[in-house]
Coordinates of N, CA and C in Angstrom, one line a residue:
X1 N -5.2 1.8 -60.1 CA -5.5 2.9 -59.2 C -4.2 3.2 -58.4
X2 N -4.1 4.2 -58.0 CA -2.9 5.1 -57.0 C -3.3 4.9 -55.8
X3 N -2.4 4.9 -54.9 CA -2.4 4.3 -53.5 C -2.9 6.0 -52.6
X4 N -3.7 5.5 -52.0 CA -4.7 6.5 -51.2 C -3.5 6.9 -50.3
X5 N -3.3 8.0 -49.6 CA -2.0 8.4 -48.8 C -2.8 9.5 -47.8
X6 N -2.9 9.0 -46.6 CA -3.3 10.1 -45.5 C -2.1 11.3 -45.6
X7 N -2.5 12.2 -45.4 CA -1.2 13.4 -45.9 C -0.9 13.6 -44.4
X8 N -1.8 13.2 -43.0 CA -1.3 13.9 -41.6 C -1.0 12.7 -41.6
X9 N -0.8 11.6 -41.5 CA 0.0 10.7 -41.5 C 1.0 10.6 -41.9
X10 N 1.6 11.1 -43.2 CA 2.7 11.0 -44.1 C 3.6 11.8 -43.3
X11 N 2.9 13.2 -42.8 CA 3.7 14.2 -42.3 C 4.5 13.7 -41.0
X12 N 3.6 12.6 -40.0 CA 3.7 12.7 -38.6 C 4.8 11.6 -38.8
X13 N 5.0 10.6 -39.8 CA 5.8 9.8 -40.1 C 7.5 10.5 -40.5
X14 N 7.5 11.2 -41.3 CA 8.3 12.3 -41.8 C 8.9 13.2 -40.8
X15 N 8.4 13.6 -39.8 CA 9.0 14.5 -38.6 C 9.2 13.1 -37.6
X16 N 8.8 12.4 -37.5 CA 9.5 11.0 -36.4 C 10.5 10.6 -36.8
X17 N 10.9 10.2 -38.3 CA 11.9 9.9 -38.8 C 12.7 10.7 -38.5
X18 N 13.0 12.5 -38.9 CA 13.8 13.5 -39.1 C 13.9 13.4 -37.3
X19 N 13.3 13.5 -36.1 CA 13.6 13.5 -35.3 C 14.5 12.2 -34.6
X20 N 14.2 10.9 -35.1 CA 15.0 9.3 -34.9 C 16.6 9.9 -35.4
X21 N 16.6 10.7 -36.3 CA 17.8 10.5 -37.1 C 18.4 11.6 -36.2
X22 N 18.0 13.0 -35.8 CA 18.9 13.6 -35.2 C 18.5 13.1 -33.3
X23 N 17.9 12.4 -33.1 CA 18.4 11.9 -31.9 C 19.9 10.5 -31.8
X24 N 20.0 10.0 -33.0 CA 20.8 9.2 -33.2 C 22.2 10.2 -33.5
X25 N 22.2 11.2 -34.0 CA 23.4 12.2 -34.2 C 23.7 12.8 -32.2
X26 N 23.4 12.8 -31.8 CA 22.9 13.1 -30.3 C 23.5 12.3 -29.6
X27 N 22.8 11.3 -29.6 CA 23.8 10.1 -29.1 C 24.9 9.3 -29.0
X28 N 25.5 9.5 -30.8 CA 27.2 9.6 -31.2 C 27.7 10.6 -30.5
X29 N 27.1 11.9 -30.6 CA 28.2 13.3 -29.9 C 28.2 13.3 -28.3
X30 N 27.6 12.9 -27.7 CA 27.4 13.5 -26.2 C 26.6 12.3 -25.2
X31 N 27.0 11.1 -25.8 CA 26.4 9.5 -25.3 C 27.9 9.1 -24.8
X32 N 28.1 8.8 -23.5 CA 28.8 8.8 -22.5 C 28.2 7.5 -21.6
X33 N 28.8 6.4 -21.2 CA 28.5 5.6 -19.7 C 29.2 6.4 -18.6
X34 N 28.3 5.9 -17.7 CA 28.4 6.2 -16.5 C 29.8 6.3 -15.9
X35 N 30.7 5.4 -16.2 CA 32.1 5.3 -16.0 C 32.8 5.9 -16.5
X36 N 32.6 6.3 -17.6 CA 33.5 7.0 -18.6 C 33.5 8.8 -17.7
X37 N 32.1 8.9 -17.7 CA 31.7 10.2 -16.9 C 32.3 10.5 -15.5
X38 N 32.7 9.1 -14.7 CA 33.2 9.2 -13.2 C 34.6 9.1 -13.4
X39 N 35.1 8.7 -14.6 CA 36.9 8.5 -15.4 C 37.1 10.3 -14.8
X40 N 36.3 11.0 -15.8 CA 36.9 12.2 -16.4 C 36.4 13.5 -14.8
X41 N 35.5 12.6 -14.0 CA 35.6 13.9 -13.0 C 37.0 13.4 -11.5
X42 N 37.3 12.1 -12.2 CA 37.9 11.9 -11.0 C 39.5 12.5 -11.7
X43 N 39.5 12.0 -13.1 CA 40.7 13.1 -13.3 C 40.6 14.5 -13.9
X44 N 39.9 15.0 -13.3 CA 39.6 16.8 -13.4 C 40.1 17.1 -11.5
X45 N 39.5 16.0 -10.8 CA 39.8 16.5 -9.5 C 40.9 16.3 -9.1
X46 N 41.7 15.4 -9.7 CA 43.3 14.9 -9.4 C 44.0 16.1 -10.1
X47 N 43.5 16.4 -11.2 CA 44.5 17.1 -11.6 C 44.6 18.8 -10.9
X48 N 43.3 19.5 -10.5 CA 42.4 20.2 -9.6 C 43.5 20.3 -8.3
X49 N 43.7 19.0 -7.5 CA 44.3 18.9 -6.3 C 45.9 18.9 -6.5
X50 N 46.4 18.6 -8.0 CA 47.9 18.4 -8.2 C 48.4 20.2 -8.2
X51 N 47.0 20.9 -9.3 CA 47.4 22.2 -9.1 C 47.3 23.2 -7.8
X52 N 46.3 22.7 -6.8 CA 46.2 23.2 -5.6 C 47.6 23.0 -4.5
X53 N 48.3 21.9 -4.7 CA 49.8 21.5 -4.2 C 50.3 22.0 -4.7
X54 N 50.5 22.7 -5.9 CA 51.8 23.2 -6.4 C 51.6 25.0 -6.1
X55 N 50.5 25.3 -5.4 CA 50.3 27.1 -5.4 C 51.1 27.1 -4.2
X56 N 51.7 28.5 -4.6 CA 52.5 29.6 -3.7 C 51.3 30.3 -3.1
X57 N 51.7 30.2 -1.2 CA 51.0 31.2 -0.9 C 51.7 32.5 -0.4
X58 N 51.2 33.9 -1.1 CA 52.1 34.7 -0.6 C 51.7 35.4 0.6
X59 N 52.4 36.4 0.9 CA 52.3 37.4 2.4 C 50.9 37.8 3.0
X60 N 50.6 39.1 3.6 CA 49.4 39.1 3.9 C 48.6 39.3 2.5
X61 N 49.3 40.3 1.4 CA 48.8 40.5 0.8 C 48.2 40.0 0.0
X62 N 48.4 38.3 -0.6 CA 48.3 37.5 -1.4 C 49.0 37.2 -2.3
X63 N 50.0 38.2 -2.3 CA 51.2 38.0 -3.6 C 52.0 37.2 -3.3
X64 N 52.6 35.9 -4.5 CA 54.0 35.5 -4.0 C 55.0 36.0 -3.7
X65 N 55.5 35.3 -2.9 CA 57.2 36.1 -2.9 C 57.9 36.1 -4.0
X66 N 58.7 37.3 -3.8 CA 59.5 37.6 -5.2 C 60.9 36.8 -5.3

């Protein structure tokens, strides 16, 4: 005899899987620690403050000097 197969079961099984596997694609792309995340804002703001020290301020008008 052939093995009896609930078919909403089969299904609910089948979309948990397809969703395990793109949550695991998820987590290779955009799965970050907490440090890694404080790495990259602390050098966005260093770099942020490096370009703030290097601006020219110009006259009243805003323009640099020529």
């Amino acid at each position: 005899m052939a093995e009896i197969v609930n078919l909403r079961q089969a299904r609910k099984r089948r979309v948990r899987a397809e969703q395990a596997a793109v949550a695991a694609t998820n987590r290779a792309l955009h799965g970050r620690t907490a440090a890694e995340r404080e790495r990259d804002r602390q050098e966005a703001e260093r770099a942020r403050r490096t370009l703030d020290g290097a601006h020219l301020d110009g006259g009243p008008e805003g323009d640099a000097p020529a």
